[in-house]
Amino acid sequence: MLLFFQIMFTEFIAEMGDKTQLMLVALTSRFKLHDIIIGTAAAILVLNGLAVLLGGLISEIIPTWLIRLVAASAFLFFAITSLKGDDDEEAKEENVSRFAPLTVFCTFFVAELGDKTQLTAITFGANEGMNAAVTVWLACSIGLFAADILGMLIGYLLKSKTPDGLLNTLAFFIFAIFGNITMHEGLGLLLGKNHPVVFPVTMIIAVLFILASTFVFMKRI
């Protein structure tokens, strides 16, 4: 039991202030709470299960740079879609609700893959062995979900207390910042951190993103 709480607390602290926790704040502007909970819980259980049972095999098979670039693309995509607001929300609600948990699952899965919380789960899994695999899996999952649910609650509190459109704007900046940072990390891993092309390419992508965001925003108004 002591091991369970030790792992859970460690995972909880590791997730506090992490990009996936802030990402969930942004996702509350687009999806319902129960969809986010379902998608996030499923992603956490799968990720921690893979981390504990496979010992980081995913990170060895899939290049880290590819994981980062996919995550960056997802962040930038959500940033732009956040600018569209909630127009025709009721007309689209039925179709969106069908795919919302899956969308949250995929976004959280890619964003968390290779993150420090997954590495924490891998470390505990390796240290404790297969005899404690279930304990490590559950403790990591509960600790991670407890930290992330704070992000969800903060997002919905902001949603109910702030003027219309403000949370969408906040979501845009959260996704845009993490998208560009993650893109820079991915390019650095692919080409080399000090490669002279990394920064210029990152800036070109940032400029293209700004132009696309401006187009979407102007089209909205």
PDB file of C-alpha atoms in Angstrom:
ATOM      1  CA  MET A   1       0.000   0.000   0.000  1.00  0.00           C
ATOM      2  CA  LEU A   2       2.891   2.361   0.763  1.00  0.00           C
ATOM      3  CA  LEU A   3       4.326   1.691  -2.691  1.00  0.00           C
ATOM      4  CA  PHE A   4       0.949   2.489  -4.275  1.00  0.00           C
ATOM      5  CA  PHE A   5       0.683   5.910  -2.624  1.00  0.00           C
ATOM      6  CA  GLN A   6       4.337   6.678  -3.272  1.00  0.00           C
ATOM      7  CA  ILE A   7       3.936   6.061  -6.999  1.00  0.00           C
ATOM      8  CA  MET A   8       0.584   7.863  -7.182  1.00  0.00           C
ATOM      9  CA  PHE A   9       1.949  10.966  -5.438  1.00  0.00           C
ATOM     10  CA  THR A  10       5.071  10.995  -7.614  1.00  0.00           C
ATOM     11  CA  GLU A  11       2.992  10.796 -10.803  1.00  0.00           C
ATOM     12  CA  PHE A  12       0.638  13.505  -9.529  1.00  0.00           C
ATOM     13  CA  ILE A  13       3.518  15.902  -8.854  1.00  0.00           C
ATOM     14  CA  ALA A  14       5.175  15.082 -12.180  1.00  0.00           C
ATOM     15  CA  GLU A  15       2.007  16.022 -14.085  1.00  0.00           C
ATOM     16  CA  MET A  16       1.357  19.321 -12.280  1.00  0.00           C
ATOM     17  CA  GLY A  17       1.943  22.192 -14.700  1.00  0.00           C
ATOM     18  CA  ASP A  18       2.702  19.802 -17.556  1.00  0.00           C
ATOM     19  CA  LYS A  19       1.590  20.605 -21.105  1.00  0.00           C
ATOM     20  CA  THR A  20      -1.078  17.898 -21.124  1.00  0.00           C
ATOM     21  CA  GLN A  21      -2.689  19.343 -18.011  1.00  0.00           C
ATOM     22  CA  LEU A  22      -2.812  22.783 -19.643  1.00  0.00           C
ATOM     23  CA  MET A  23      -4.020  21.174 -22.854  1.00  0.00           C
ATOM     24  CA  LEU A  24      -7.066  19.826 -21.026  1.00  0.00           C
ATOM     25  CA  VAL A  25      -7.903  23.372 -19.923  1.00  0.00           C
ATOM     26  CA  ALA A  26      -7.923  24.308 -23.598  1.00  0.00           C
ATOM     27  CA  LEU A  27      -9.987  21.272 -24.622  1.00  0.00           C
ATOM     28  CA  THR A  28     -12.809  22.345 -22.309  1.00  0.00           C
ATOM     29  CA  SER A  29     -13.598  25.112 -24.789  1.00  0.00           C
ATOM     30  CA  ARG A  30     -14.419  22.507 -27.445  1.00  0.00           C
ATOM     31  CA  PHE A  31     -15.781  19.395 -25.742  1.00  0.00           C
ATOM     32  CA  LYS A  32     -18.133  18.382 -22.957  1.00  0.00           C
ATOM     33  CA  LEU A  33     -16.740  17.343 -19.588  1.00  0.00           C
ATOM     34  CA  HIS A  34     -17.815  13.706 -19.845  1.00  0.00           C
ATOM     35  CA  ASP A  35     -16.209  13.373 -23.292  1.00  0.00           C
ATOM     36  CA  ILE A  36     -12.912  14.729 -21.956  1.00  0.00           C
ATOM     37  CA  ILE A  37     -13.048  12.461 -18.906  1.00  0.00           C
ATOM     38  CA  ILE A  38     -13.704   9.355 -21.035  1.00  0.00           C
ATOM     39  CA  GLY A  39     -11.025  10.172 -23.595  1.00  0.00           C
ATOM     40  CA  THR A  40      -8.442  11.175 -21.013  1.00  0.00           C
ATOM     41  CA  ALA A  41      -9.081   8.201 -18.721  1.00  0.00           C
ATOM     42  CA  ALA A  42      -8.795   5.755 -21.634  1.00  0.00           C
ATOM     43  CA  ALA A  43      -5.583   7.362 -22.878  1.00  0.00           C
ATOM     44  CA  ILE A  44      -4.041   7.327 -19.398  1.00  0.00           C
ATOM     45  CA  LEU A  45      -4.883   3.667 -18.814  1.00  0.00           C
ATOM     46  CA  VAL A  46      -3.510   2.633 -22.211  1.00  0.00           C
ATOM     47  CA  LEU A  47      -0.374   4.772 -21.956  1.00  0.00           C
ATOM     48  CA  ASN A  48       0.552   3.665 -18.451  1.00  0.00           C
ATOM     49  CA  GLY A  49      -0.260   0.063 -19.295  1.00  0.00           C
ATOM     50  CA  LEU A  50       2.078   0.186 -22.277  1.00  0.00           C
ATOM     51  CA  ALA A  51       4.743   1.963 -20.250  1.00  0.00           C
ATOM     52  CA  VAL A  52       4.696  -0.560 -17.421  1.00  0.00           C
ATOM     53  CA  LEU A  53       4.232  -3.746 -19.436  1.00  0.00           C
ATOM     54  CA  LEU A  54       6.386  -2.959 -22.434  1.00  0.00           C
ATOM     55  CA  GLY A  55       9.020  -0.950 -20.590  1.00  0.00           C
ATOM     56  CA  GLY A  56       9.175   1.872 -23.072  1.00  0.00           C
ATOM     57  CA  LEU A  57       9.153  -0.326 -26.186  1.00  0.00           C
ATOM     58  CA  ILE A  58       6.962   2.213 -28.007  1.00  0.00           C
ATOM     59  CA  SER A  59       9.553   4.920 -27.555  1.00  0.00           C
ATOM     60  CA  GLU A  60      12.169   2.618 -29.101  1.00  0.00           C
ATOM     61  CA  ILE A  61      10.011   1.648 -32.090  1.00  0.00           C
ATOM     62  CA  ILE A  62       8.636   5.112 -32.852  1.00  0.00           C
ATOM     63  CA  PRO A  63      11.292   7.833 -33.191  1.00  0.00           C
ATOM     64  CA  THR A  64      10.917  10.566 -30.590  1.00  0.00           C
ATOM     65  CA  TRP A  65      11.210  13.262 -33.257  1.00  0.00           C
ATOM     66  CA  LEU A  66       8.187  11.813 -35.082  1.00  0.00           C
ATOM     67  CA  ILE A  67       6.154  11.755 -31.866  1.00  0.00           C
ATOM     68  CA  ARG A  68       7.025  15.408 -31.243  1.00  0.00           C
ATOM     69  CA  LEU A  69       6.138  16.504 -34.786  1.00  0.00           C
ATOM     70  CA  VAL A  70       2.785  14.703 -34.702  1.00  0.00           C
ATOM     71  CA  ALA A  71       1.995  16.245 -31.329  1.00  0.00           C
ATOM     72  CA  ALA A  72       2.989  19.695 -32.596  1.00  0.00           C
ATOM     73  CA  SER A  73       0.733  19.335 -35.631  1.00  0.00           C
ATOM     74  CA  ALA A  74      -2.166  18.337 -33.372  1.00  0.00           C
ATOM     75  CA  PHE A  75      -1.583  21.346 -31.115  1.00  0.00           C
ATOM     76  CA  LEU A  76      -1.477  23.790 -34.032  1.00  0.00           C
ATOM     77  CA  PHE A  77      -4.583  22.240 -35.567  1.00  0.00           C
ATOM     78  CA  PHE A  78      -6.528  22.661 -32.333  1.00  0.00           C
ATOM     79  CA  ALA A  79      -5.260  26.232 -32.005  1.00  0.00           C
ATOM     80  CA  ILE A  80      -6.707  27.171 -35.381  1.00  0.00           C
ATOM     81  CA  THR A  81      -9.990  25.345 -34.795  1.00  0.00           C
ATOM     82  CA  SER A  82     -10.332  27.166 -31.458  1.00  0.00           C
ATOM     83  CA  LEU A  83     -10.607  30.423 -33.413  1.00  0.00           C
ATOM     84  CA  LYS A  84     -13.741  29.215 -35.160  1.00  0.00           C
ATOM     85  CA  GLY A  85     -15.740  29.629 -31.971  1.00  0.00           C
ATOM     86  CA  ASP A  86     -19.016  27.873 -31.269  1.00  0.00           C
ATOM     87  CA  ASP A  87     -21.032  28.824 -34.342  1.00  0.00           C
ATOM     88  CA  ASP A  88     -23.669  26.263 -35.310  1.00  0.00           C
ATOM     89  CA  GLU A  89     -22.787  24.369 -32.149  1.00  0.00           C
ATOM     90  CA  GLU A  90     -26.254  22.915 -31.708  1.00  0.00           C
ATOM     91  CA  ALA A  91     -26.472  21.736 -35.318  1.00  0.00           C
ATOM     92  CA  LYS A  92     -23.141  19.929 -35.050  1.00  0.00           C
ATOM     93  CA  GLU A  93     -23.447  18.740 -31.458  1.00  0.00           C
ATOM     94  CA  GLU A  94     -24.700  15.231 -32.268  1.00  0.00           C
ATOM     95  CA  ASN A  95     -21.915  14.500 -34.766  1.00  0.00           C
ATOM     96  CA  VAL A  96     -19.220  16.048 -32.571  1.00  0.00           C
ATOM     97  CA  SER A  97     -20.316  14.075 -29.509  1.00  0.00           C
ATOM     98  CA  ARG A  98     -19.790  10.815 -31.387  1.00  0.00           C
ATOM     99  CA  PHE A  99     -16.117  11.490 -32.021  1.00  0.00           C
ATOM    100  CA  ALA A 100     -15.220  13.770 -29.092  1.00  0.00           C
ATOM    101  CA  PRO A 101     -13.917  11.047 -26.732  1.00  0.00           C
ATOM    102  CA  LEU A 102     -11.847   9.529 -29.559  1.00  0.00           C
ATOM    103  CA  THR A 103     -10.465  12.959 -30.483  1.00  0.00           C
ATOM    104  CA  VAL A 104      -9.529  13.663 -26.865  1.00  0.00           C
ATOM    105  CA  PHE A 105      -8.003  10.184 -26.560  1.00  0.00           C
ATOM    106  CA  CYS A 106      -5.804  10.625 -29.653  1.00  0.00           C
ATOM    107  CA  THR A 107      -4.741  14.162 -28.740  1.00  0.00           C
ATOM    108  CA  PHE A 108      -3.851  13.266 -25.148  1.00  0.00           C
ATOM    109  CA  PHE A 109      -2.170  10.015 -26.218  1.00  0.00           C
ATOM    110  CA  VAL A 110       0.154  11.690 -28.707  1.00  0.00           C
ATOM    111  CA  ALA A 111       0.884  14.639 -26.401  1.00  0.00           C
ATOM    112  CA  GLU A 112       1.727  12.422 -23.425  1.00  0.00           C
ATOM    113  CA  LEU A 113       3.716   9.814 -25.363  1.00  0.00           C
ATOM    114  CA  GLY A 114       7.349  10.039 -24.291  1.00  0.00           C
ATOM    115  CA  ASP A 115       6.563  12.660 -21.641  1.00  0.00           C
ATOM    116  CA  LYS A 116       8.145  12.678 -18.189  1.00  0.00           C
ATOM    117  CA  THR A 117       5.079  11.065 -16.603  1.00  0.00           C
ATOM    118  CA  GLN A 118       5.331   8.119 -18.994  1.00  0.00           C
ATOM    119  CA  LEU A 119       9.042   7.856 -18.268  1.00  0.00           C
ATOM    120  CA  THR A 120       8.165   7.864 -14.562  1.00  0.00           C
ATOM    121  CA  ALA A 121       5.813   4.932 -15.131  1.00  0.00           C
ATOM    122  CA  ILE A 122       8.507   3.099 -17.107  1.00  0.00           C
ATOM    123  CA  THR A 123      11.010   3.677 -14.298  1.00  0.00           C
ATOM    124  CA  PHE A 124       8.683   2.398 -11.599  1.00  0.00           C
ATOM    125  CA  GLY A 125       7.742  -0.582 -13.759  1.00  0.00           C
ATOM    126  CA  ALA A 126      11.384  -1.482 -14.280  1.00  0.00           C
ATOM    127  CA  ASN A 127      12.279  -1.049 -10.603  1.00  0.00           C
ATOM    128  CA  GLU A 128       9.361  -3.002  -9.161  1.00  0.00           C
ATOM    129  CA  GLY A 129       9.204  -5.766 -11.767  1.00  0.00           C
ATOM    130  CA  MET A 130       6.256  -7.633 -13.215  1.00  0.00           C
ATOM    131  CA  ASN A 131       5.067  -8.775  -9.782  1.00  0.00           C
ATOM    132  CA  ALA A 132       4.000  -5.198  -9.023  1.00  0.00           C
ATOM    133  CA  ALA A 133       2.926  -4.318 -12.584  1.00  0.00           C
ATOM    134  CA  VAL A 134      -0.775  -3.931 -11.724  1.00  0.00           C
ATOM    135  CA  THR A 135       0.001  -1.808  -8.658  1.00  0.00           C
ATOM    136  CA  VAL A 136       2.326   0.449 -10.630  1.00  0.00           C
ATOM    137  CA  TRP A 137      -0.171   0.743 -13.496  1.00  0.00           C
ATOM    138  CA  LEU A 138      -3.106   1.702 -11.270  1.00  0.00           C
ATOM    139  CA  ALA A 139      -1.074   4.063  -9.073  1.00  0.00           C
ATOM    140  CA  CYS A 140       0.404   5.884 -12.079  1.00  0.00           C
ATOM    141  CA  SER A 141      -2.985   6.110 -13.776  1.00  0.00           C
ATOM    142  CA  ILE A 142      -4.796   7.458 -10.721  1.00  0.00           C
ATOM    143  CA  GLY A 143      -2.059   9.986  -9.939  1.00  0.00           C
ATOM    144  CA  LEU A 144      -1.960  11.227 -13.532  1.00  0.00           C
ATOM    145  CA  PHE A 145      -5.753  11.435 -13.833  1.00  0.00           C
ATOM    146  CA  ALA A 146      -6.077  13.262 -10.485  1.00  0.00           C
ATOM    147  CA  ALA A 147      -3.705  15.975 -11.699  1.00  0.00           C
ATOM    148  CA  ASP A 148      -5.379  16.223 -15.094  1.00  0.00           C
ATOM    149  CA  ILE A 149      -8.892  16.446 -13.687  1.00  0.00           C
ATOM    150  CA  LEU A 150      -7.787  19.642 -11.945  1.00  0.00           C
ATOM    151  CA  GLY A 151      -7.110  21.009 -15.412  1.00  0.00           C
ATOM    152  CA  MET A 152     -10.583  20.025 -16.550  1.00  0.00           C
ATOM    153  CA  LEU A 153     -12.255  21.635 -13.526  1.00  0.00           C
ATOM    154  CA  ILE A 154     -10.241  24.830 -13.947  1.00  0.00           C
ATOM    155  CA  GLY A 155     -11.239  24.938 -17.613  1.00  0.00           C
ATOM    156  CA  TYR A 156     -14.935  24.546 -16.873  1.00  0.00           C
ATOM    157  CA  LEU A 157     -14.771  27.073 -14.049  1.00  0.00           C
ATOM    158  CA  LEU A 158     -13.244  29.564 -16.468  1.00  0.00           C
ATOM    159  CA  LYS A 159     -15.847  28.652 -19.065  1.00  0.00           C
ATOM    160  CA  SER A 160     -18.746  29.477 -16.732  1.00  0.00           C
ATOM    161  CA  LYS A 161     -17.214  32.640 -15.276  1.00  0.00           C
ATOM    162  CA  THR A 162     -15.629  34.300 -18.304  1.00  0.00           C
ATOM    163  CA  PRO A 163     -17.183  36.221 -21.229  1.00  0.00           C
ATOM    164  CA  ASP A 164     -18.025  34.353 -24.427  1.00  0.00           C
ATOM    165  CA  GLY A 165     -15.004  33.792 -26.622  1.00  0.00           C
ATOM    166  CA  LEU A 166     -12.399  34.397 -23.915  1.00  0.00           C
ATOM    167  CA  LEU A 167     -11.788  30.697 -23.237  1.00  0.00           C
ATOM    168  CA  ASN A 168     -11.470  30.029 -26.970  1.00  0.00           C
ATOM    169  CA  THR A 169      -8.829  32.758 -27.107  1.00  0.00           C
ATOM    170  CA  LEU A 170      -7.014  31.232 -24.137  1.00  0.00           C
ATOM    171  CA  ALA A 171      -7.201  27.824 -25.806  1.00  0.00           C
ATOM    172  CA  PHE A 172      -5.739  29.274 -29.000  1.00  0.00           C
ATOM    173  CA  PHE A 173      -2.691  30.677 -27.218  1.00  0.00           C
ATOM    174  CA  ILE A 174      -2.131  27.520 -25.136  1.00  0.00           C
ATOM    175  CA  PHE A 175      -2.204  25.283 -28.199  1.00  0.00           C
ATOM    176  CA  ALA A 176      -0.187  27.718 -30.312  1.00  0.00           C
ATOM    177  CA  ILE A 177       2.593  28.052 -27.732  1.00  0.00           C
ATOM    178  CA  PHE A 178       2.898  24.324 -27.090  1.00  0.00           C
ATOM    179  CA  GLY A 179       2.572  23.590 -30.800  1.00  0.00           C
ATOM    180  CA  ASN A 180       5.510  25.793 -31.771  1.00  0.00           C
ATOM    181  CA  ILE A 181       7.658  24.659 -28.828  1.00  0.00           C
ATOM    182  CA  THR A 182       6.997  21.000 -29.593  1.00  0.00           C
ATOM    183  CA  MET A 183       7.659  21.579 -33.303  1.00  0.00           C
ATOM    184  CA  HIS A 184      11.043  23.099 -32.422  1.00  0.00           C
ATOM    185  CA  GLU A 185      11.834  20.116 -30.182  1.00  0.00           C
ATOM    186  CA  GLY A 186      10.861  17.652 -32.912  1.00  0.00           C
ATOM    187  CA  LEU A 187      12.978  19.373 -35.549  1.00  0.00           C
ATOM    188  CA  GLY A 188      15.882  19.517 -33.090  1.00  0.00           C
ATOM    189  CA  LEU A 189      15.652  15.777 -32.473  1.00  0.00           C
ATOM    190  CA  LEU A 190      15.387  15.061 -36.194  1.00  0.00           C
ATOM    191  CA  LEU A 191      18.159  17.335 -37.469  1.00  0.00           C
ATOM    192  CA  GLY A 192      20.227  17.919 -34.343  1.00  0.00           C
ATOM    193  CA  LYS A 193      19.621  20.473 -31.619  1.00  0.00           C
ATOM    194  CA  ASN A 194      22.290  22.892 -32.897  1.00  0.00           C
ATOM    195  CA  HIS A 195      21.587  22.393 -36.593  1.00  0.00           C
ATOM    196  CA  PRO A 196      21.379  25.821 -38.325  1.00  0.00           C
ATOM    197  CA  VAL A 197      18.178  24.860 -40.162  1.00  0.00           C
ATOM    198  CA  VAL A 198      16.099  24.108 -37.039  1.00  0.00           C
ATOM    199  CA  PHE A 199      15.339  27.684 -36.010  1.00  0.00           C
ATOM    200  CA  PRO A 200      14.595  29.049 -39.526  1.00  0.00           C
ATOM    201  CA  VAL A 201      12.251  26.144 -40.296  1.00  0.00           C
ATOM    202  CA  THR A 202      10.500  26.615 -36.955  1.00  0.00           C
ATOM    203  CA  MET A 203      10.031  30.303 -37.734  1.00  0.00           C
ATOM    204  CA  ILE A 204       8.686  29.562 -41.211  1.00  0.00           C
ATOM    205  CA  ILE A 205       6.154  27.161 -39.736  1.00  0.00           C
ATOM    206  CA  ALA A 206       5.232  29.779 -37.115  1.00  0.00           C
ATOM    207  CA  VAL A 207       4.686  32.422 -39.814  1.00  0.00           C
ATOM    208  CA  LEU A 208       2.537  30.047 -41.875  1.00  0.00           C
ATOM    209  CA  PHE A 209       0.561  29.234 -38.741  1.00  0.00           C
ATOM    210  CA  ILE A 210       0.009  32.954 -38.038  1.00  0.00           C
ATOM    211  CA  LEU A 211      -1.170  33.533 -41.615  1.00  0.00           C
ATOM    212  CA  ALA A 212      -3.572  30.585 -41.421  1.00  0.00           C
ATOM    213  CA  SER A 213      -4.865  31.767 -38.033  1.00  0.00           C
ATOM    214  CA  THR A 214      -5.386  35.286 -39.367  1.00  0.00           C
ATOM    215  CA  PHE A 215      -7.320  33.943 -42.350  1.00  0.00           C
ATOM    216  CA  VAL A 216      -9.579  31.835 -40.111  1.00  0.00           C
ATOM    217  CA  PHE A 217     -10.141  34.758 -37.722  1.00  0.00           C
ATOM    218  CA  MET A 218     -10.962  37.224 -40.535  1.00  0.00           C
ATOM    219  CA  LYS A 219     -13.322  34.710 -42.094  1.00  0.00           C
ATOM    220  CA  ARG A 220     -15.110  34.325 -38.773  1.00  0.00           C
ATOM    221  CA  ILE A 221     -15.766  38.061 -38.393  1.00  0.00           C
TER     222      ILE A 221
END
